[in-house]
Coordinates of C-alpha atoms in Angstrom, one line a residue:
M113 CA 0.1 -0.1 -0.3
Q114 CA 1.3 3.5 -0.7
L115 CA -0.6 5.8 1.6
Y116 CA -0.8 9.5 0.3
F117 CA -2.2 12.6 3.1
I118 CA -3.5 15.7 2.3
R119 CA -4.4 18.0 4.6
H120 CA -7.0 20.8 3.6
A121 CA -6.7 23.8 1.3
Q122 CA -7.0 27.0 3.3
S123 CA -10.1 27.6 5.7
A124 CA -11.7 30.7 6.5
N125 CA -10.4 29.9 9.9
N126 CA -6.6 29.4 9.2
L127 CA -7.0 32.6 7.2
L128 CA -8.2 34.3 10.6
F129 CA -5.1 33.1 12.4
D130 CA -3.0 34.4 9.4
L131 CA -4.2 38.1 9.9
T132 CA -4.9 38.5 13.6
G133 CA -3.4 35.3 15.3
S134 CA -6.5 34.5 17.1
W135 CA -8.6 31.8 17.2
S136 CA -11.4 34.2 18.5
N137 CA -14.6 34.8 16.4
R138 CA -13.5 31.0 14.7
V139 CA -16.9 29.2 13.0
E140 CA -17.1 25.8 14.1
D141 CA -17.1 24.2 10.5
P142 CA -15.5 26.5 7.7
E143 CA -15.5 26.7 4.1
L144 CA -12.6 26.5 2.2
T145 CA -11.4 30.4 1.0
E146 CA -11.1 32.0 -2.5
L147 CA -7.5 30.9 -1.8
G148 CA -8.6 27.5 -0.5
V149 CA -10.3 26.5 -3.7
K150 CA -7.1 27.6 -6.1
Q151 CA -5.1 26.1 -3.8
A152 CA -7.6 21.9 -4.0
E153 CA -7.7 22.6 -7.8
R154 CA -3.8 23.0 -8.4
V155 CA -3.3 20.0 -6.0
A156 CA -6.7 17.8 -8.0
A157 CA -5.0 18.8 -10.9
H158 CA -1.6 17.5 -9.8
L159 CA -3.0 14.1 -8.3
A160 CA -4.2 13.7 -11.4
E161 CA -1.0 14.0 -13.4
T162 CA 1.3 11.2 -15.6
R163 CA 3.7 11.1 -17.1
E164 CA 5.2 8.7 -19.5
I165 CA 9.1 8.1 -18.0
E166 CA 11.7 5.0 -19.5
P167 CA 12.9 3.3 -18.0
V168 CA 10.3 2.8 -15.2
Q169 CA 11.3 1.8 -12.1
K170 CA 9.6 -0.4 -9.4
W171 CA 9.5 2.2 -6.8
D172 CA 8.6 5.8 -7.5
P173 CA 9.1 7.6 -4.2
H174 CA 9.6 10.8 -6.1
N175 CA 6.1 10.0 -7.9
V176 CA 8.0 11.3 -11.5
R177 CA 5.3 8.8 -13.3
G178 CA 2.2 10.1 -11.0
F179 CA 0.5 9.0 -8.1
F180 CA -2.3 6.4 -9.9
I181 CA -4.1 6.3 -6.8
T182 CA -7.0 3.9 -6.2
H183 CA -9.0 5.0 -3.3
L184 CA -10.0 8.5 -1.9
Y185 CA -11.5 9.3 1.6
V186 CA -12.2 12.4 2.9
S187 CA -13.4 14.1 6.1
P188 CA -16.5 15.3 6.8
Q189 CA -16.0 18.0 7.7
V190 CA -16.5 21.3 5.0
R191 CA -13.0 22.2 4.3
A192 CA -12.0 18.8 3.6
S193 CA -14.7 17.3 1.7
H194 CA -14.5 20.2 -0.7
T195 CA -11.0 19.5 -1.0
G196 CA -11.8 15.8 -1.4
D197 CA -14.7 16.5 -3.6
L198 CA -12.3 18.6 -6.1
V199 CA -10.0 15.6 -6.1
G200 CA -11.9 12.7 -6.6
K201 CA -13.2 15.1 -9.8
A202 CA -10.0 15.3 -11.1
L203 CA -8.9 11.4 -10.4
N204 CA -12.2 10.1 -12.0
I205 CA -13.0 8.9 -8.1
K206 CA -16.0 8.5 -5.7
P207 CA -14.7 10.3 -3.0
V208 CA -15.7 7.7 0.4
L209 CA -16.6 9.9 3.3
W210 CA -14.8 8.8 6.8
D211 CA -15.3 10.2 10.0
E212 CA -13.0 8.5 11.6
I213 CA -9.8 10.9 10.2
H214 CA -12.3 14.1 10.9
E215 CA -9.7 17.0 13.0
C216 CA -9.3 16.3 16.5
G217 CA -11.5 17.9 18.6
G218 CA -14.4 17.3 16.3
I219 CA -16.8 20.3 16.1
Y220 CA -16.7 22.2 19.5
L221 CA -17.5 26.3 19.4
E222 CA -16.6 27.9 23.0
N223 CA -19.7 29.3 25.0
E224 CA -20.3 32.5 26.4
D225 CA -18.6 31.1 29.2
G226 CA -15.7 30.5 27.7
L227 CA -16.0 26.3 27.5
P228 CA -15.7 24.1 24.0
Q229 CA -20.1 22.9 23.4
G230 CA -20.5 20.1 20.7
K231 CA -22.0 21.0 17.9
P232 CA -24.2 19.0 15.5
G233 CA -21.9 19.1 12.1
Q234 CA -23.4 18.7 8.3
N235 CA -26.0 16.4 7.5
R236 CA -27.0 13.4 5.1
A237 CA -29.1 16.0 3.4
F238 CA -26.3 18.5 3.0
F239 CA -23.9 15.9 1.5
E240 CA -26.8 13.9 -1.0
G241 CA -26.8 17.9 -1.9
R242 CA -23.1 19.4 -2.1
F243 CA -21.3 16.4 -3.1
P244 CA -23.5 14.1 -4.8
S245 CA -21.1 12.0 -5.5
F246 CA -19.3 11.1 -2.1
Q247 CA -20.3 7.7 -0.5
L248 CA -21.7 8.2 2.9
P249 CA -21.9 5.7 5.4
H250 CA -24.9 4.5 6.6
T251 CA -24.9 6.0 9.8
L252 CA -25.1 9.2 8.8
G253 CA -28.2 10.8 9.5
D254 CA -30.3 13.9 9.6
G255 CA -28.6 14.9 13.2
G256 CA -25.4 15.7 11.9
W257 CA -21.8 13.7 12.0
W258 CA -20.6 14.8 14.8
D259 CA -24.1 15.7 16.9
G260 CA -23.2 17.8 19.2
R261 CA -20.7 15.2 21.3
P262 CA -18.8 17.2 23.8
P263 CA -14.9 18.3 22.0
E264 CA -12.7 15.0 21.9
E265 CA -9.6 14.7 24.3
R266 CA -6.1 14.1 22.7
A267 CA -6.1 10.9 24.5
E268 CA -9.0 9.8 22.2
C269 CA -7.9 11.5 18.8
R270 CA -5.0 9.2 19.5
A271 CA -6.8 5.9 20.5
R272 CA -8.4 7.2 16.3
A273 CA -5.7 7.4 14.7
Q274 CA -4.4 3.6 15.8
R275 CA -7.8 3.1 14.7
V276 CA -7.7 4.3 11.3
W277 CA -4.1 3.8 11.4
Q278 CA -5.6 -0.5 11.9
T279 CA -8.1 0.0 9.8
L280 CA -6.3 0.8 6.8
I281 CA -3.3 -2.0 6.9
A282 CA -6.9 -4.5 7.7
R283 CA -8.7 -2.8 3.8
H284 CA -5.0 -1.8 1.7
G285 CA -2.1 -3.4 3.7
H286 CA -1.5 -6.5 1.6
T287 CA -2.7 -4.9 -1.3
R288 CA -0.8 -2.3 -4.1
D289 CA -3.9 0.0 -3.6
R290 CA -2.6 3.5 -3.1
V291 CA -4.7 5.3 -0.9
A292 CA -5.2 8.8 -0.5
L293 CA -6.6 10.5 3.2
V294 CA -8.0 14.3 2.7
S295 CA -7.5 15.4 6.3
H296 CA -6.7 17.6 8.6
G297 CA -2.6 19.0 10.2
D298 CA -3.3 18.1 13.5
F299 CA -4.5 14.3 13.0
W300 CA -1.9 14.2 10.9
G301 CA 0.3 14.3 13.5
R302 CA -1.1 12.0 15.2
L303 CA -1.2 9.2 12.7
A304 CA 2.3 9.6 12.1
F305 CA 3.2 8.3 15.2
V306 CA 1.1 5.7 15.0
M307 CA 2.1 5.1 11.8
L308 CA 5.9 5.6 12.5
G309 CA 6.0 3.3 15.8
M310 CA 7.1 6.4 17.8
D311 CA 5.0 7.3 21.5
P312 CA 1.4 8.0 20.4
D313 CA 1.4 9.6 23.5
K314 CA 4.1 12.7 22.6
D315 CA 2.1 16.2 21.8
A316 CA 4.4 16.8 18.5
W317 CA 3.8 19.2 15.3
L318 CA 4.1 17.9 12.3
G319 CA 3.7 20.7 10.5
M320 CA 1.4 20.6 6.8
G321 CA 1.2 23.6 4.3
N322 CA -2.4 23.8 3.5
T323 CA -3.3 21.3 0.9
A324 CA 0.5 19.2 0.9
I325 CA 0.8 16.1 0.3
A326 CA 3.1 12.7 2.8
R327 CA 3.6 10.1 1.9
V328 CA 4.0 6.6 3.3
D329 CA 4.7 2.8 1.8
Y330 CA 4.2 0.0 3.4
M331 CA 6.0 -2.9 2.6
E332 CA 3.9 -5.8 2.3
H333 CA 6.1 -8.5 2.4
D334 CA 8.2 -7.7 5.3
E335 CA 5.3 -4.7 7.3
E336 CA 7.9 -2.3 7.0
V337 CA 6.7 1.4 7.0
V338 CA 7.9 4.0 5.3
L339 CA 8.1 7.7 4.9
V340 CA 8.9 8.8 1.9
Y341 CA 8.4 12.1 2.5
M342 CA 6.0 15.1 4.4
N343 CA 4.7 18.9 3.5
R344 CA 5.7 18.5 -0.2
L345 CA 4.2 21.6 -1.6
A346 CA 5.4 21.1 -4.8
H347 CA 2.2 21.9 -6.6
L348 CA 2.0 25.4 -5.6
P349 CA 3.3 28.7 -6.6
R350 CA 5.5 30.4 -3.8
E351 CA 2.2 33.7 -3.6
M352 CA -0.2 30.6 -3.1
V353 CA 2.1 29.0 -0.1
S354 CA -0.4 28.9 3.2

């Protein structure tokens, strides 16, 4: 299995923090900005590009020939879903909505006392109308995928990352599938620690710019995990990096 982790494009909350250095006035499930849409279109086109290179090497660690993605999973948070929708259209793949790859914390806002309070998230009708090509889980109903649960704790996020990795191994580990996840920066850090066998209780930030790509190869013959690259942004011109 080759696993490609793609961070979503710039969201309204990302821009808010860039401009103010604060999360005050953030929204619980932000849309992409105008720049974010352009970034998402760029990464989608990049992932769809292929080249005929001779001689063809069995292992292409720099994706010189292309990505040839076979499976696409997207987070249900709108900034990732919109990014994943554009990627899926470019690749001619139907994205699979996977709520387990949401950002750490889930859907929440601070109440008037400054305490985080869970919010519903988007529901089935929203996804059917906005992203009709998505394959939706049968568990997604009318109440919103987060359903007002309390914000996720850090330990819960780490445990979820472990579940996601084990699910990926079970579904794709002993195949030649090329699997893409469109997800979030903080969740990448948790998932990367799990995949690489590092201490999951460490709270380290592994930087990923908007639409940055990471690649992890799972070598099925000896179950070896290789971090080939991360935070790759070669598809964006300098003025579009955020």
